[in-house]
XYZ file of N, CA and C in Angstrom:
873
model
N 14.300 39.879 22.368
C 14.235 41.279 22.768
C 13.770 42.112 21.582
N 12.778 42.992 21.785
C 12.210 43.784 20.717
C 12.961 45.091 20.556
N 13.260 45.440 19.319
C 13.883 46.722 19.013
C 12.766 47.723 18.775
N 12.392 48.472 19.819
C 11.257 49.381 19.714
C 11.529 50.546 18.772
N 12.792 50.818 18.493
C 13.124 51.918 17.588
C 13.001 51.516 16.123
N 12.799 50.222 15.865
C 12.704 49.730 14.492
C 11.264 49.826 14.010
N 11.065 50.368 12.832
C 9.737 50.441 12.231
C 9.763 49.772 10.870
N 8.622 49.208 10.478
C 8.483 48.561 9.175
C 7.326 49.225 8.446
N 7.550 49.620 7.225
C 6.537 50.322 6.436
C 6.734 50.008 4.959
N 5.745 50.422 4.142
C 5.883 50.258 2.696
C 7.009 51.147 2.176
N 7.739 50.645 1.221
C 8.811 51.421 0.605
C 8.223 52.526 -0.265
N 8.961 53.610 -0.380
C 8.598 54.709 -1.269
C 9.386 54.587 -2.568
N 8.820 55.116 -3.646
C 9.485 55.023 -4.948
C 10.872 55.653 -4.913
N 11.013 56.750 -4.189
C 12.303 57.439 -4.134
C 13.365 56.619 -3.412
N 12.938 55.568 -2.691
C 13.887 54.751 -1.939
C 14.431 53.566 -2.727
N 13.946 53.351 -3.937
C 14.381 52.177 -4.697
C 15.889 52.153 -4.942
N 16.535 53.268 -5.291
C 18.002 53.211 -5.417
C 18.696 52.817 -4.120
N 18.161 53.257 -2.980
C 18.761 52.873 -1.695
C 18.599 51.377 -1.446
N 17.474 50.803 -1.873
C 17.278 49.361 -1.706
C 18.259 48.586 -2.586
N 18.491 49.088 -3.782
C 19.450 48.425 -4.665
C 20.858 48.503 -4.084
N 21.217 49.662 -3.549
C 22.537 49.804 -2.932
C 22.686 48.865 -1.744
N 21.619 48.694 -0.962
C 21.658 47.767 0.171
C 21.854 46.337 -0.325
N 21.152 45.981 -1.399
C 21.308 44.640 -1.977
C 22.763 44.368 -2.334
N 23.401 45.325 -2.965
C 24.790 45.133 -3.385
C 25.742 45.083 -2.196
N 25.398 45.758 -1.105
C 26.274 45.705 0.070
C 26.312 44.316 0.687
N 25.300 43.504 0.428
C 25.295 42.144 0.964
C 26.160 41.198 0.141
N 26.656 41.663 -1.007
C 27.516 40.865 -1.885
C 28.925 41.433 -1.807
N 29.826 40.693 -1.193
C 31.188 41.193 -0.986
C 31.922 41.444 -2.294
N 31.457 40.840 -3.394
C 32.159 40.973 -4.671
C 31.531 42.020 -5.588
N 30.416 42.624 -5.171
C 29.716 43.573 -6.033
C 30.301 44.972 -5.889
N 30.377 45.677 -7.007
C 30.827 47.065 -6.981
C 29.671 47.965 -6.556
N 29.955 49.098 -5.938
C 28.876 50.027 -5.567
C 28.118 50.477 -6.812
N 26.817 50.717 -6.698
C 26.041 51.131 -7.869
C 26.321 52.577 -8.246
N 26.016 52.913 -9.478
C 26.078 54.307 -9.898
C 25.005 55.096 -9.153
N 25.229 56.370 -8.900
C 24.228 57.173 -8.181
C 22.863 57.106 -8.855
N 21.844 56.812 -8.065
C 20.484 56.748 -8.584
C 20.124 55.469 -9.296
N 21.067 54.526 -9.413
C 20.788 53.282 -10.133
C 19.792 52.430 -9.358
N 18.966 51.721 -10.112
C 17.972 50.829 -9.504
C 18.083 49.478 -10.182
N 18.195 48.418 -9.412
C 18.429 47.099 -9.962
C 17.257 46.549 -10.738
N 17.495 45.479 -11.488
C 16.425 44.859 -12.261
C 15.290 44.410 -11.361
N 14.094 44.646 -11.823
C 12.847 44.185 -11.196
C 12.327 45.081 -10.078
N 13.162 45.878 -9.405
C 12.661 46.627 -8.251
C 11.545 47.593 -8.631
N 11.712 48.328 -9.729
C 10.666 49.264 -10.132
C 9.385 48.517 -10.485
N 9.525 47.376 -11.149
C 8.343 46.568 -11.473
C 7.683 46.038 -10.206
N 8.474 45.561 -9.269
C 7.911 45.053 -8.020
C 7.230 46.159 -7.230
N 7.746 47.362 -7.314
C 7.131 48.479 -6.587
C 5.686 48.695 -7.042
N 5.429 48.500 -8.339
C 4.085 48.743 -8.860
C 3.208 47.497 -8.871
N 3.816 46.302 -8.819
C 3.014 45.082 -8.989
C 3.050 44.154 -7.782
N 3.852 44.487 -6.774
C 3.982 43.630 -5.594
C 4.027 44.516 -4.352
N 4.557 43.992 -3.260
C 4.668 44.741 -2.013
C 6.136 44.773 -1.601
N 6.649 45.962 -1.348
C 8.005 46.141 -0.844
C 7.926 46.837 0.509
N 8.518 46.222 1.529
C 8.534 46.789 2.876
C 9.975 47.047 3.292
N 10.182 48.159 4.004
C 11.512 48.493 4.509
C 11.486 48.496 6.032
N 12.606 48.084 6.618
C 12.813 48.182 8.066
C 13.737 49.366 8.310
N 13.292 50.300 9.148
C 14.033 51.536 9.366
C 14.262 51.770 10.852
N 15.380 52.383 11.127
C 15.625 52.947 12.452
C 15.892 54.425 12.223
N 14.909 55.238 12.549
C 14.980 56.635 12.163
C 14.878 56.739 10.656
N 15.807 57.459 10.040
C 15.811 57.609 8.587
C 16.654 56.548 7.896
N 17.299 55.675 8.670
C 18.208 54.682 8.095
C 17.464 53.411 7.720
N 17.585 52.990 6.459
C 16.991 51.737 5.991
C 17.965 50.608 6.287
N 17.507 49.637 7.079
C 18.368 48.533 7.495
C 18.070 47.235 6.753
N 16.937 47.164 6.078
C 16.595 45.951 5.350
C 15.312 46.143 4.577
N 15.020 45.196 3.690
C 13.746 45.246 2.972
C 13.351 43.844 2.533
N 12.064 43.697 2.256
C 11.501 42.426 1.818
C 10.481 42.714 0.730
N 10.359 41.800 -0.227
C 9.360 41.914 -1.279
C 8.506 40.667 -1.350
N 7.212 40.843 -1.602
C 6.285 39.721 -1.761
C 5.405 39.998 -2.974
N 5.396 39.064 -3.927
C 4.561 39.166 -5.120
C 3.377 38.217 -4.965
N 2.189 38.765 -4.792
C 0.972 37.954 -4.672
C 0.398 37.748 -6.066
N 0.258 36.513 -6.452
C -0.320 36.156 -7.738
C -1.337 35.048 -7.492
N -2.614 35.352 -7.713
C -3.688 34.405 -7.409
C -3.550 33.920 -5.969
N -3.466 32.615 -5.782
C -3.394 32.050 -4.424
C -1.961 31.726 -4.030
N -1.000 32.445 -4.606
C 0.405 32.244 -4.255
C 1.012 33.561 -3.790
N 2.015 33.459 -2.929
C 2.786 34.623 -2.488
C 4.261 34.242 -2.567
N 4.969 34.860 -3.505
C 6.392 34.567 -3.698
C 7.223 35.657 -3.040
N 8.125 35.257 -2.147
C 9.020 36.204 -1.489
C 10.142 36.513 -2.470
N 10.110 37.696 -3.044
C 11.043 38.048 -4.111
C 12.414 38.435 -3.584
N 12.451 39.105 -2.450
C 13.703 39.632 -1.901
C 13.621 39.646 -0.382
N 14.742 39.425 0.262
C 14.881 39.643 1.702
C 16.348 39.962 1.969
N 16.628 41.232 2.232
C 18.002 41.677 2.442
C 18.087 42.520 3.703
N 19.143 42.294 4.461
C 19.432 43.085 5.655
C 20.848 43.618 5.517
N 21.031 44.885 5.852
C 22.355 45.488 5.789
C 23.345 44.642 6.586
N 24.529 44.358 6.027
C 25.497 43.513 6.742
C 25.784 43.980 8.160
N 25.772 45.286 8.394
C 26.067 45.798 9.734
C 24.946 45.516 10.725
N 23.752 45.146 10.216
C 22.608 44.917 11.097
C 22.135 43.471 11.076
N 22.890 42.576 10.437
C 22.465 41.182 10.357
C 22.579 40.491 11.712
N 21.823 39.389 11.845
C 21.779 38.586 13.081
C 21.227 39.381 14.258
N 20.361 40.356 13.963
C 19.736 41.144 15.026
C 18.223 41.001 15.043
N 17.682 40.057 14.239
C 16.246 39.814 14.222
C 15.481 40.634 13.207
N 16.164 41.468 12.431
C 15.463 42.319 11.470
C 14.852 41.484 10.346
N 15.604 40.505 9.835
C 15.061 39.664 8.774
C 13.809 38.931 9.215
N 13.812 38.428 10.435
C 12.649 37.724 10.974
C 11.447 38.643 11.051
N 11.632 39.863 11.528
C 10.515 40.796 11.649
C 9.994 41.210 10.279
N 10.899 41.438 9.341
C 10.471 41.780 7.988
C 9.646 40.658 7.371
N 10.130 39.433 7.501
C 9.449 38.302 6.888
C 8.077 38.094 7.506
N 7.983 38.161 8.809
C 6.687 38.008 9.470
C 5.714 39.099 9.032
N 6.200 40.322 8.965
C 5.342 41.440 8.571
C 4.821 41.249 7.148
N 5.710 40.829 6.249
C 5.327 40.693 4.850
C 4.373 39.531 4.614
N 4.543 38.444 5.369
C 3.734 37.244 5.139
C 2.413 37.257 5.888
N 2.290 38.098 6.898
C 1.084 38.084 7.736
C -0.211 38.207 6.932
N -0.290 39.073 5.905
C -1.559 39.182 5.169
C -1.833 38.014 4.230
N -0.900 37.085 4.088
C -1.012 36.068 3.045
C -1.224 34.658 3.596
N -1.732 34.539 4.801
C -2.073 33.215 5.322
C -3.175 32.608 4.454
N -3.051 31.328 4.181
C -4.013 30.663 3.309
C -3.566 30.618 1.865
N -2.495 31.343 1.524
C -1.926 31.256 0.181
C -0.765 30.268 0.200
N -0.324 29.865 -0.984
C 0.880 29.045 -1.076
C 2.071 29.990 -1.070
N 2.882 29.932 -0.034
C 4.017 30.833 0.125
C 5.301 30.094 -0.259
N 6.100 30.706 -1.131
C 7.335 30.052 -1.546
C 8.389 31.100 -1.868
N 9.634 30.655 -1.962
C 10.742 31.569 -2.220
C 11.963 30.792 -2.669
N 13.000 31.524 -3.032
C 14.332 30.972 -3.251
C 15.225 31.464 -2.133
N 15.924 30.548 -1.496
C 16.864 30.919 -0.448
C 18.281 30.707 -0.947
N 19.175 31.594 -0.533
C 20.589 31.379 -0.809
C 21.084 30.208 0.032
N 22.335 29.851 -0.168
C 22.914 28.744 0.600
C 23.326 29.158 2.004
N 23.145 30.417 2.351
C 23.487 30.902 3.690
C 22.652 30.149 4.727
N 23.267 29.423 5.650
C 22.497 28.661 6.646
C 21.541 29.529 7.451
N 21.886 30.795 7.670
C 21.002 31.679 8.426
C 19.712 31.944 7.661
N 19.821 32.107 6.342
C 18.631 32.339 5.533
C 17.747 31.098 5.512
N 18.358 29.930 5.324
C 17.583 28.688 5.324
C 16.842 28.511 6.640
N 17.526 28.743 7.748
C 16.900 28.576 9.059
C 15.765 29.567 9.254
N 15.945 30.794 8.780
C 14.908 31.809 8.924
C 13.628 31.387 8.217
N 13.749 30.892 6.994
C 12.562 30.473 6.249
C 11.921 29.240 6.881
N 12.723 28.310 7.345
C 12.163 27.112 7.980
C 11.362 27.499 9.216
N 11.859 28.453 9.980
C 11.135 28.885 11.185
C 9.801 29.536 10.846
N 9.656 30.012 9.620
C 8.393 30.604 9.190
C 7.504 29.593 8.464
N 7.883 28.314 8.510
C 7.029 27.268 7.971
C 7.331 26.831 6.559
N 8.395 27.339 5.945
C 8.774 26.923 4.601
C 9.801 25.799 4.684
N 9.669 24.825 3.802
C 10.561 23.671 3.815
C 11.417 23.633 2.548
N 12.693 23.220 2.664
C 13.534 23.078 1.467
C 12.994 21.974 0.561
N 12.919 22.253 -0.732
C 12.365 21.281 -1.668
C 13.398 20.789 -2.678
N 13.923 21.679 -3.498
C 14.816 21.248 -4.572
C 15.735 22.394 -4.966
N 16.980 22.105 -5.352
C 17.874 23.186 -5.778
C 17.461 23.739 -7.135
N 17.707 25.023 -7.310
C 17.510 25.697 -8.589
C 18.883 26.131 -9.087
N 19.284 25.632 -10.240
C 20.641 25.816 -10.747
C 20.674 26.909 -11.810
N 21.552 27.877 -11.623
C 21.748 28.946 -12.597
C 22.759 28.468 -13.635
N 22.355 28.487 -14.890
C 23.190 27.976 -15.978
C 23.521 29.085 -16.972
N 24.692 28.993 -17.545
C 25.123 29.912 -18.601
C 25.816 29.094 -19.691
N 25.571 29.463 -20.939
C 26.266 28.789 -22.036
C 26.393 29.727 -23.220
N 27.485 29.530 -23.974
C 27.725 30.334 -25.160
C 27.285 29.640 -26.433
N 27.245 28.330 -26.397
C 26.725 27.554 -27.526
C 26.472 26.140 -27.038
N 25.642 25.422 -27.775
C 25.354 24.028 -27.451
C 26.328 23.148 -28.223
N 27.394 22.736 -27.583
C 28.417 21.936 -28.258
C 27.877 20.549 -28.591
N 27.925 20.211 -29.850
C 27.553 18.871 -30.274
C 26.072 18.572 -30.220
N 25.259 19.546 -29.844
C 23.817 19.296 -29.742
C 23.135 19.755 -31.022
N 22.249 18.954 -31.535
C 21.483 19.297 -32.715
C 20.069 19.688 -32.299
N 19.479 20.590 -33.064
C 18.097 20.979 -32.785
C 17.209 19.743 -32.814
N 16.305 19.679 -31.870
C 15.458 18.500 -31.761
C 14.552 18.369 -32.976
N 14.495 17.202 -33.599
C 13.562 17.011 -34.707
C 12.117 16.881 -34.236
N 11.932 16.671 -32.934
C 10.577 16.455 -32.421
C 9.821 17.762 -32.221
N 10.532 18.834 -31.919
C 9.885 20.110 -31.635
C 10.473 21.205 -32.508
N 9.647 22.171 -32.834
C 10.111 23.383 -33.505
C 9.565 24.571 -32.736
N 10.246 25.711 -32.855
C 9.816 26.945 -32.198
C 9.324 27.919 -33.254
N 8.106 28.401 -33.077
C 7.534 29.395 -33.974
C 7.360 30.696 -33.209
N 7.729 31.817 -33.841
C 7.578 33.114 -33.195
C 6.105 33.444 -33.023
N 5.772 33.962 -31.845
C 4.411 34.375 -31.569
C 4.333 35.864 -31.306
N 3.120 36.359 -31.178
C 2.883 37.763 -30.844
C 2.733 37.896 -29.333
N 3.408 38.884 -28.770
C 3.355 39.063 -27.331
C 1.978 39.375 -26.798
N 1.097 39.919 -27.660
C -0.257 40.249 -27.211
C -1.245 39.107 -27.444
N -0.749 37.940 -27.795
C -1.623 36.781 -27.996
C -2.237 36.382 -26.653
N -3.569 36.416 -26.517
C -4.181 36.054 -25.226
C -3.902 34.622 -24.803
N -3.514 33.769 -25.739
C -3.202 32.385 -25.375
C -1.979 32.309 -24.470
N -1.095 33.306 -24.539
C 0.093 33.290 -23.677
C -0.302 33.304 -22.208
N -1.251 34.143 -21.853
C -1.685 34.218 -20.456
C -2.234 32.875 -19.987
N -2.988 32.207 -20.845
C -3.557 30.909 -20.483
C -2.464 29.856 -20.321
N -1.522 29.813 -21.247
C -0.450 28.822 -21.159
C 0.427 29.055 -19.936
N 0.743 30.313 -19.669
C 1.601 30.607 -18.527
C 0.906 30.250 -17.218
N -0.385 30.532 -17.129
C -1.121 30.175 -15.914
C -1.217 28.663 -15.756
N -1.372 27.967 -16.867
C -1.503 26.508 -16.816
C -0.199 25.850 -16.395
N 0.919 26.333 -16.930
C 2.219 25.717 -16.624
C 2.859 26.293 -15.374
N 2.658 27.586 -15.127
C 3.284 28.241 -13.984
C 2.427 28.287 -12.744
N 1.158 27.938 -12.868
C 0.315 27.788 -11.692
C -0.303 29.051 -11.144
N -0.153 30.201 -11.829
C -0.813 31.419 -11.383
C -0.899 32.389 -12.551
N -1.910 33.247 -12.517
C -2.099 34.241 -13.564
C -1.285 35.488 -13.224
N -0.519 36.004 -14.188
C 0.364 37.144 -13.903
C 0.552 38.019 -15.145
N -0.517 38.661 -15.598
C -0.417 39.485 -16.811
C 0.588 40.620 -16.696
N 0.722 41.233 -15.504
C 1.664 42.346 -15.360
C 3.106 41.876 -15.524
N 3.419 40.696 -15.006
C 4.777 40.171 -15.150
C 5.085 39.842 -16.607
N 4.138 39.222 -17.298
C 4.353 38.903 -18.707
C 4.565 40.175 -19.518
N 3.765 41.192 -19.244
C 3.919 42.460 -19.959
C 5.297 43.074 -19.687
N 5.756 42.975 -18.451
C 7.079 43.499 -18.081
C 8.182 42.782 -18.854
N 8.129 41.463 -18.904
C 9.159 40.709 -19.619
C 9.136 41.006 -21.117
N 7.943 41.133 -21.675
C 7.828 41.367 -23.108
C 8.267 42.773 -23.489
N 7.922 43.755 -22.672
C 8.180 45.146 -23.039
C 9.517 45.645 -22.491
N 9.723 45.559 -21.181
C 10.934 46.121 -20.578
C 12.169 45.285 -20.889
N 11.988 43.970 -21.062
C 13.141 43.095 -21.299
C 13.165 42.536 -22.722
N 12.378 43.133 -23.597
C 12.364 42.751 -25.022
C 12.165 41.247 -25.188
N 11.139 40.740 -24.539
C 10.868 39.320 -24.613
C 10.337 38.894 -25.968
N 10.770 37.724 -26.412
C 10.296 37.110 -27.653
C 9.491 35.875 -27.274
N 8.255 35.801 -27.755
C 7.398 34.657 -27.457
C 7.630 33.549 -28.476
N 7.831 32.338 -27.975
C 7.963 31.156 -28.821
C 6.837 30.187 -28.505
N 6.206 29.679 -29.557
C 5.284 28.556 -29.403
C 6.040 27.292 -29.789
N 6.050 26.321 -28.912
C 6.781 25.074 -29.129
C 5.811 24.040 -29.675
N 6.115 23.527 -30.849
C 5.173 22.659 -31.553
C 5.807 21.320 -31.874
N 4.964 20.307 -31.827
C 5.300 18.989 -32.354
C 4.277 18.699 -33.427
N 4.707 18.722 -34.680
C 3.758 18.610 -35.766
C 2.821 19.808 -35.757
N 1.529 19.542 -35.777
C 0.540 20.618 -35.787
C 0.109 21.031 -34.386
N 0.640 20.386 -33.359
C 0.172 20.617 -31.991
C 1.130 21.510 -31.214
N 0.586 22.508 -30.537
C 1.367 23.313 -29.603
C 1.507 22.520 -28.304
N 2.748 22.292 -27.888
C 2.991 21.508 -26.672
C 3.590 22.350 -25.556
N 3.901 23.616 -25.858
C 4.468 24.468 -24.822
C 4.736 25.865 -25.332
N 5.288 26.683 -24.459
C 5.605 28.078 -24.785
C 6.925 28.438 -24.106
N 7.536 29.523 -24.562
C 8.751 30.027 -23.916
C 8.885 31.508 -24.197
N 9.496 32.212 -23.269
C 9.927 33.586 -23.498
C 11.451 33.609 -23.533
N 11.996 34.276 -24.537
C 13.427 34.559 -24.607
C 13.569 36.064 -24.421
N 14.179 36.468 -23.310
C 14.280 37.888 -22.957
C 15.672 38.393 -23.332
N 15.705 39.400 -24.195
C 16.956 39.827 -24.816
C 17.633 40.988 -24.106
N 16.976 41.593 -23.121
C 17.539 42.786 -22.480
C 17.314 42.730 -20.971
N 17.933 41.782 -20.337
C 17.855 41.653 -18.889
C 18.900 42.568 -18.266
N 18.505 43.617 -17.517
C 19.485 44.561 -16.969
C 20.517 43.860 -16.092
N 21.770 44.205 -16.328
C 22.846 43.667 -15.510
C 23.314 42.289 -15.902
N 22.673 41.682 -16.906
C 23.076 40.351 -17.343
C 23.295 40.363 -18.849
N 24.482 40.018 -19.311
C 24.717 39.978 -20.752
C 23.978 38.813 -21.393
N 23.687 38.965 -22.672
C 23.075 37.865 -23.400
C 21.582 37.771 -23.179
N 21.039 36.620 -23.537
C 19.604 36.373 -23.463
C 19.277 35.509 -22.251
N 18.066 35.692 -21.748
C 17.572 34.887 -20.631
C 16.377 34.079 -21.107
N 16.400 32.782 -20.889
C 15.292 31.906 -21.271
C 14.412 31.662 -20.055
N 13.129 31.896 -20.196
C 12.170 31.667 -19.133
C 11.252 32.867 -18.958
N 10.015 32.601 -18.560
C 9.475 31.289 -18.242
C 9.274 30.426 -19.486
N 9.231 29.133 -19.234
C 9.007 28.131 -20.278
C 8.207 27.004 -19.653
N 7.228 26.513 -20.387
C 6.444 25.405 -19.853
C 5.951 24.484 -20.948
N 5.827 23.215 -20.612
C 5.264 22.210 -21.512
C 4.237 21.395 -20.733
N 3.345 20.749 -21.460
C 2.313 19.943 -20.812
C 2.823 18.571 -20.402
N 3.782 18.041 -21.146
C 4.277 16.685 -20.923
C 5.772 16.753 -20.622
N 6.191 16.158 -19.517
C 7.611 16.177 -19.152
C 8.483 15.521 -20.215
N 7.903 14.655 -21.041
C 8.679 14.024 -22.108
C 9.157 15.041 -23.143
N 8.506 16.207 -23.198
C 8.907 17.253 -24.140
C 9.836 18.285 -23.505
N 10.080 18.190 -22.208
C 10.740 19.277 -21.486
C 12.166 19.525 -21.962
N 12.970 18.473 -22.095
C 14.366 18.662 -22.492
C 14.468 19.221 -23.905
N 13.666 18.696 -24.832
C 13.688 19.207 -26.198
C 13.229 20.657 -26.241
N 12.227 21.003 -25.431
C 11.718 22.374 -25.418
C 12.795 23.355 -24.980
N 13.530 23.001 -23.929
C 14.604 23.875 -23.456
C 15.687 24.011 -24.518
N 16.049 22.908 -25.152
C 17.101 22.956 -26.170
C 16.685 23.829 -27.344
N 15.444 23.702 -27.788
C 14.971 24.505 -28.914
C 14.942 25.984 -28.539
N 14.457 26.312 -27.338
C 14.410 27.710 -26.906
C 15.813 28.298 -26.784
N 16.750 27.511 -26.270
C 18.129 27.982 -26.187
C 18.720 28.211 -27.577
N 18.357 27.366 -28.520
C 18.831 27.570 -29.884
C 18.398 28.917 -30.438
N 17.147 29.294 -30.186
C 16.660 30.608 -30.626
C 17.404 31.717 -29.893
N 17.600 31.545 -28.580
C 18.301 32.562 -27.793
C 19.711 32.792 -28.316
N 20.410 31.710 -28.665
C 21.798 31.834 -29.106
C 21.913 32.293 -30.555
N 20.809 32.311 -31.281
C 20.802 32.953 -32.592
C 20.762 34.470 -32.463
N 20.302 34.952 -31.308
C 20.087 36.386 -31.119
C 21.060 37.013 -30.128
N 21.818 36.207 -29.412
C 22.736 36.725 -28.399
C 23.961 35.826 -28.326
N 25.056 36.380 -27.804
C 26.312 35.630 -27.731
C 26.287 34.564 -26.657
N 25.447 34.739 -25.648
C 25.320 33.724 -24.608
C 23.901 33.736 -24.073
N 23.544 32.672 -23.386
C 22.196 32.542 -22.839
C 22.275 32.061 -21.400
N 21.270 32.441 -20.636
C 21.177 32.053 -19.234
C 19.790 31.507 -18.958
N 19.707 30.636 -17.989
C 18.423 30.142 -17.508
C 18.631 29.510 -16.143
N 17.530 29.281 -15.461
C 17.574 28.624 -14.157
C 16.727 27.365 -14.237
N 17.317 26.226 -13.898
C 16.629 24.941 -14.008
C 16.453 24.307 -12.643
N 15.306 23.682 -12.457
C 15.095 22.831 -11.296
C 16.094 21.671 -11.341
N 16.570 21.261 -10.177
C 17.545 20.178 -10.131
C 17.044 18.878 -10.720
N 15.712 18.710 -10.812
C 15.141 17.490 -11.372
C 14.683 17.664 -12.819
N 14.996 18.795 -13.444
C 14.510 19.026 -14.807
C 15.209 18.083 -15.788
N 14.456 17.498 -16.726
C 15.049 16.536 -17.663
C 16.131 17.117 -18.559
N 16.183 18.444 -18.719
C 17.184 19.040 -19.610
C 18.541 19.211 -18.955
N 18.630 19.091 -17.639
C 19.854 19.472 -16.941
C 21.067 18.669 -17.416
N 20.975 17.360 -17.415
C 22.127 16.544 -17.810
C 22.528 16.833 -19.250
N 21.549 16.948 -20.129
C 21.853 17.204 -21.538
C 22.614 18.520 -21.702
N 22.177 19.568 -21.012
C 22.832 20.866 -21.160
C 24.256 20.838 -20.622
N 24.453 20.177 -19.497
C 25.806 20.107 -18.942
C 26.739 19.312 -19.847
N 26.204 18.307 -20.508
C 27.022 17.519 -21.433
C 27.373 18.301 -22.692
N 26.595 19.354 -22.983
C 26.792 20.087 -24.238
C 27.248 21.519 -24.014
N 27.922 21.777 -22.894
C 28.617 23.051 -22.764
C 28.087 24.034 -21.754
N 26.986 23.749 -21.086
C 26.467 24.681 -20.084
C 27.317 24.626 -18.820
N 27.381 25.744 -18.117
C 28.120 25.835 -16.865
C 27.168 26.256 -15.751
N 27.297 25.629 -14.594
C 26.535 26.044 -13.419
C 27.271 27.217 -12.779
N 26.595 28.355 -12.658
C 27.217 29.555 -12.092
C 26.758 29.839 -10.668
N 25.766 29.118 -10.193
C 25.284 29.315 -8.832
C 24.057 28.468 -8.594
N 23.577 28.468 -7.372
C 22.364 27.719 -7.073
C 21.663 28.328 -5.867
N 20.358 28.149 -5.834
C 19.517 28.546 -4.711
C 18.648 27.359 -4.328
N 18.003 27.451 -3.171
C 17.112 26.394 -2.708
C 15.665 26.877 -2.790
N 14.853 26.136 -3.520
C 13.431 26.435 -3.595
C 12.756 25.936 -2.326
N 11.995 26.825 -1.676
C 11.356 26.499 -0.404
C 9.885 26.883 -0.474
N 9.040 26.107 0.196
C 7.605 26.358 0.158
C 6.957 25.810 1.416
N 5.761 26.330 1.712
C 5.018 25.804 2.855
C 3.985 24.766 2.432
N 4.097 24.242 1.214
C 3.196 23.203 0.736
C 3.493 22.876 -0.716
N 2.611 22.112 -1.371
C 2.838 21.743 -2.773
C 2.964 22.982 -3.656
N 3.895 22.933 -4.585
C 4.133 24.065 -5.475
C 3.045 24.163 -6.540
N 2.835 25.357 -7.088
C 1.800 25.516 -8.120
C 2.247 25.067 -9.502
N 3.468 24.571 -9.631
C 3.995 24.144 -10.923
C 4.810 22.872 -10.722
N 5.088 22.193 -11.826
C 5.896 20.974 -11.822
C 7.290 21.331 -12.328
N 8.303 21.190 -11.479
C 9.658 21.563 -11.855
C 10.228 20.765 -13.006
N 9.623 19.628 -13.346
C 10.083 18.842 -14.490
C 9.500 19.351 -15.807
N 8.491 20.225 -15.729
C 7.842 20.726 -16.949
C 7.930 22.244 -17.085
N 8.508 22.908 -16.095
C 8.478 24.368 -16.043
C 9.882 24.912 -15.810
N 10.216 25.990 -16.504
C 11.456 26.729 -16.281
C 11.065 28.126 -15.828
N 11.532 28.526 -14.665
C 11.147 29.808 -14.092
C 11.808 30.963 -14.833
N 11.296 32.156 -14.572
C 11.858 33.357 -15.195
C 13.205 33.719 -14.608
N 13.488 33.266 -13.410
C 14.700 33.628 -12.694
C 14.394 33.775 -11.225
N 15.328 34.325 -10.469
C 15.173 34.294 -9.018
C 14.318 35.411 -8.451
N 13.972 36.452 -9.236
C 13.215 37.562 -8.677
C 11.707 37.352 -8.718
N 11.208 36.746 -9.769
C 9.762 36.573 -9.911
C 9.351 35.117 -10.063
N 10.264 34.275 -10.435
C 10.018 32.861 -10.655
C 8.943 32.649 -11.738
């Protein structure tokens, strides 16, 4: 049955605080936001991606975000007001947002909510691998890898764009600029001897999250992946009391980090309608909003 009173349109800048408040209403443990507060990434997504709202009259009942980067479309957000859930609004939002992106690789992170998983599957996305949110205050008993070292780089180095596109599977200069400037990102070049084998960003000012955030991070060879993560975390923990990152369930660093003090704080399911543009064994995403 169609809700003819429901309309879907692009979000307005003035509505971003309302979208953040709606996001928090879907979390039973979240406190209400301060008046006018806007969550991390929403302002950036407003200028660099597409945000659509579902409205009935003046009331916003849900919203969806899609970040198009090259031949990929990442669903950044999909939230429906708890009072309006299970009424088909999420389905209509998702269809509306994805309609212009046929022929692209569409992917997202889904929560463990069975309704969310089913919604994405009905739109052609398949569950692939869990993404684990990790937090640690120090690497207990772990020594810096002798195989790799991290050298500080300049955020305006054009090689960063090339490395990120090579490891992350799409070009995204606006996202890199956002992480470097708004989140005080530090660029690391990961080297083995004289050879650069990967890169990493350590973001020191992630709104709403204490400590440093590691990611994106990428290496060319999966054999370097665990050492690369450990070295990047070492730099992060030199600059902050704790560090966070999100790892693919198949990433070679996962077991090592859990053995040396990391804690799993949550997980999401990575879903896609085809092969991913990156290798989860060689790549660490920026987090759940932009990947």
